[in-house]
Structures are given as structure tokens and as C-alpha cells.
């Protein structure tokens, strides 16, 4: 039984090899063009993804820069940011405390 299975696989393998050898000259140009097109499409997709990522990170950087400028401005002028709220809370707590006698 095992020898019959081996012979069957051997014959199938030989037939596939012979068919590939005979069809290779015909299929080679088609496969070369198809793989070239696929490669170009993959590279194009990668370039587009890279450009979109650069745009997104540039926008994120601008947003962070704007926020940093606002915070610095509020810190310099004693503006009404979270630092100003904390100062008011501390002042209220200091006024409301009683000293132990």
C-alpha cells in the first residue's frame, strides 16, 4: 500500500515538473508583469501611508506647540489656567485656617 502511494506521488510530481517546464516560457512574461504591477502598487501604498503619517505628526506637533505657548503665556501673566485656580484654592485655605491656641 505504501509503495503504491509513493508511486502515485512520484508520477504526480514528475507530471507537475514536466508541465512547469513546458509552461514556464509562456507564463514567465505574464508573471513578471503581474509581480511588477503588484510591487509598484505596494510601494505606492507605502509612500501614501508615509506621507499621511508625516501630515498627522506635523499637525500633532503644531497642536502641542500651541498648547505650550498658551501655558507659557498663562504662567507669565498669572492667567486663569490651572495654576491660577490652584493659587486661589491655596489662598482660600490659608484664610480659612485657624491657628491653634
PDB file of C-alpha atoms in Angstrom:
ATOM      1  CA  UNK A   1       0.000   0.000   0.000  1.00  0.00           C
ATOM      2  CA  UNK A   2       2.769   2.450   0.892  1.00  0.00           C
ATOM      3  CA  UNK A   3       4.659   1.637  -2.302  1.00  0.00           C
ATOM      4  CA  UNK A   4       1.541   2.350  -4.388  1.00  0.00           C
ATOM      5  CA  UNK A   5       1.112   5.700  -2.647  1.00  0.00           C
ATOM      6  CA  UNK A   6       4.792   6.523  -3.276  1.00  0.00           C
ATOM      7  CA  UNK A   7       4.487   5.612  -6.963  1.00  0.00           C
ATOM      8  CA  UNK A   8       1.360   7.748  -7.282  1.00  0.00           C
ATOM      9  CA  UNK A   9       3.087  10.741  -5.648  1.00  0.00           C
ATOM     10  CA  UNK A  10       6.172  10.204  -7.800  1.00  0.00           C
ATOM     11  CA  UNK A  11       4.135  10.178 -11.000  1.00  0.00           C
ATOM     12  CA  UNK A  12       2.195  13.273  -9.893  1.00  0.00           C
ATOM     13  CA  UNK A  13       5.439  15.084  -9.059  1.00  0.00           C
ATOM     14  CA  UNK A  14       7.018  14.184 -12.387  1.00  0.00           C
ATOM     15  CA  UNK A  15       3.915  15.335 -14.277  1.00  0.00           C
ATOM     16  CA  UNK A  16       3.847  18.644 -12.404  1.00  0.00           C
ATOM     17  CA  UNK A  17       7.561  19.207 -13.064  1.00  0.00           C
ATOM     18  CA  UNK A  18       7.162  18.437 -16.748  1.00  0.00           C
ATOM     19  CA  UNK A  19       4.141  20.753 -17.034  1.00  0.00           C
ATOM     20  CA  UNK A  20       6.008  23.554 -15.241  1.00  0.00           C
ATOM     21  CA  UNK A  21       8.989  23.129 -17.554  1.00  0.00           C
ATOM     22  CA  UNK A  22       6.819  23.304 -20.658  1.00  0.00           C
ATOM     23  CA  UNK A  23       4.660  26.213 -19.446  1.00  0.00           C
ATOM     24  CA  UNK A  24       7.448  28.329 -17.927  1.00  0.00           C
ATOM     25  CA  UNK A  25       8.385  30.168 -21.150  1.00  0.00           C
ATOM     26  CA  UNK A  26       4.725  31.011 -21.743  1.00  0.00           C
ATOM     27  CA  UNK A  27       3.853  32.056 -18.192  1.00  0.00           C
ATOM     28  CA  UNK A  28       7.079  33.865 -17.326  1.00  0.00           C
ATOM     29  CA  UNK A  29       6.285  37.208 -19.047  1.00  0.00           C
ATOM     30  CA  UNK A  30       2.784  37.237 -17.582  1.00  0.00           C
ATOM     31  CA  UNK A  31       4.035  36.505 -14.061  1.00  0.00           C
ATOM     32  CA  UNK A  32       6.813  39.094 -14.405  1.00  0.00           C
ATOM     33  CA  UNK A  33       4.318  41.817 -15.373  1.00  0.00           C
ATOM     34  CA  UNK A  34       1.903  40.804 -12.623  1.00  0.00           C
ATOM     35  CA  UNK A  35       4.599  40.803  -9.958  1.00  0.00           C
ATOM     36  CA  UNK A  36       5.942  44.153 -11.216  1.00  0.00           C
ATOM     37  CA  UNK A  37       2.466  45.713 -11.006  1.00  0.00           C
ATOM     38  CA  UNK A  38       1.946  44.273  -7.537  1.00  0.00           C
ATOM     39  CA  UNK A  39       5.332  45.585  -6.383  1.00  0.00           C
ATOM     40  CA  UNK A  40       4.613  49.068  -7.750  1.00  0.00           C
ATOM     41  CA  UNK A  41       1.198  49.134  -6.058  1.00  0.00           C
ATOM     42  CA  UNK A  42       2.750  48.082  -2.757  1.00  0.00           C
ATOM     43  CA  UNK A  43       5.405  50.800  -2.963  1.00  0.00           C
ATOM     44  CA  UNK A  44       2.803  53.415  -3.909  1.00  0.00           C
ATOM     45  CA  UNK A  45       0.675  52.434  -0.912  1.00  0.00           C
ATOM     46  CA  UNK A  46       3.705  52.681   1.365  1.00  0.00           C
ATOM     47  CA  UNK A  47       4.582  56.157   0.083  1.00  0.00           C
ATOM     48  CA  UNK A  48       0.999  57.378   0.555  1.00  0.00           C
ATOM     49  CA  UNK A  49       0.881  55.940   4.075  1.00  0.00           C
ATOM     50  CA  UNK A  50       4.214  57.595   4.907  1.00  0.00           C
ATOM     51  CA  UNK A  51       3.017  60.999   3.648  1.00  0.00           C
ATOM     52  CA  UNK A  52      -0.251  60.744   5.599  1.00  0.00           C
ATOM     53  CA  UNK A  53       1.697  59.842   8.733  1.00  0.00           C
ATOM     54  CA  UNK A  54       4.005  62.850   8.270  1.00  0.00           C
ATOM     55  CA  UNK A  55       0.968  65.143   7.942  1.00  0.00           C
ATOM     56  CA  UNK A  56      -0.631  63.706  11.069  1.00  0.00           C
ATOM     57  CA  UNK A  57       2.519  64.077  13.141  1.00  0.00           C
ATOM     58  CA  UNK A  58       3.056  67.626  11.859  1.00  0.00           C
ATOM     59  CA  UNK A  59      -0.479  68.571  12.927  1.00  0.00           C
ATOM     60  CA  UNK A  60       0.074  66.939  16.312  1.00  0.00           C
ATOM     61  CA  UNK A  61       3.323  68.892  16.735  1.00  0.00           C
ATOM     62  CA  UNK A  62       1.578  72.162  15.895  1.00  0.00           C
ATOM     63  CA  UNK A  63      -1.175  71.420  18.412  1.00  0.00           C
ATOM     64  CA  UNK A  64       1.358  70.678  21.146  1.00  0.00           C
ATOM     65  CA  UNK A  65       3.318  73.836  20.282  1.00  0.00           C
ATOM     66  CA  UNK A  66       0.119  75.919  20.511  1.00  0.00           C
ATOM     67  CA  UNK A  67      -0.742  74.417  23.886  1.00  0.00           C
ATOM     68  CA  UNK A  68       2.783  75.036  25.176  1.00  0.00           C
ATOM     69  CA  UNK A  69       2.597  78.675  24.061  1.00  0.00           C
ATOM     70  CA  UNK A  70      -0.760  79.115  25.830  1.00  0.00           C
ATOM     71  CA  UNK A  71       0.566  77.584  29.038  1.00  0.00           C
ATOM     72  CA  UNK A  72       3.699  79.742  28.995  1.00  0.00           C
ATOM     73  CA  UNK A  73       1.605  82.828  28.353  1.00  0.00           C
ATOM     74  CA  UNK A  74      -0.701  81.995  31.254  1.00  0.00           C
ATOM     75  CA  UNK A  75       2.258  81.313  33.535  1.00  0.00           C
ATOM     76  CA  UNK A  76       3.885  84.657  32.671  1.00  0.00           C
ATOM     77  CA  UNK A  77       0.727  86.730  33.087  1.00  0.00           C
ATOM     78  CA  UNK A  78      -0.672  84.792  36.016  1.00  0.00           C
ATOM     79  CA  UNK A  79      -3.605  83.886  33.811  1.00  0.00           C
ATOM     80  CA  UNK A  80      -6.586  81.783  34.619  1.00  0.00           C
ATOM     81  CA  UNK A  81      -5.148  78.383  33.858  1.00  0.00           C
ATOM     82  CA  UNK A  82      -4.972  75.527  36.303  1.00  0.00           C
ATOM     83  CA  UNK A  83      -2.059  77.219  38.096  1.00  0.00           C
ATOM     84  CA  UNK A  84      -4.278  80.244  38.824  1.00  0.00           C
ATOM     85  CA  UNK A  85      -7.040  78.008  40.201  1.00  0.00           C
ATOM     86  CA  UNK A  86      -4.561  76.232  42.452  1.00  0.00           C
ATOM     87  CA  UNK A  87      -3.296  79.585  43.783  1.00  0.00           C
ATOM     88  CA  UNK A  88      -6.831  80.755  44.573  1.00  0.00           C
ATOM     89  CA  UNK A  89      -7.580  77.484  46.374  1.00  0.00           C
ATOM     90  CA  UNK A  90      -4.412  77.812  48.456  1.00  0.00           C
ATOM     91  CA  UNK A  91      -5.270  81.426  49.336  1.00  0.00           C
ATOM     92  CA  UNK A  92      -8.774  80.422  50.455  1.00  0.00           C
ATOM     93  CA  UNK A  93      -7.402  77.589  52.556  1.00  0.00           C
ATOM     94  CA  UNK A  94      -4.862  79.903  54.159  1.00  0.00           C
ATOM     95  CA  UNK A  95      -7.544  82.465  55.069  1.00  0.00           C
ATOM     96  CA  UNK A  96      -9.924  79.876  56.469  1.00  0.00           C
ATOM     97  CA  UNK A  97      -7.374  78.187  58.731  1.00  0.00           C
ATOM     98  CA  UNK A  98      -7.373  78.865  62.397  1.00  0.00           C
ATOM     99  CA  UNK A  99      -4.204  78.727  64.356  1.00  0.00           C
ATOM    100  CA  UNK A 100      -4.293  76.500  67.411  1.00  0.00           C
ATOM    101  CA  UNK A 101      -4.008  78.361  70.710  1.00  0.00           C
TER     102      UNK A 101
END
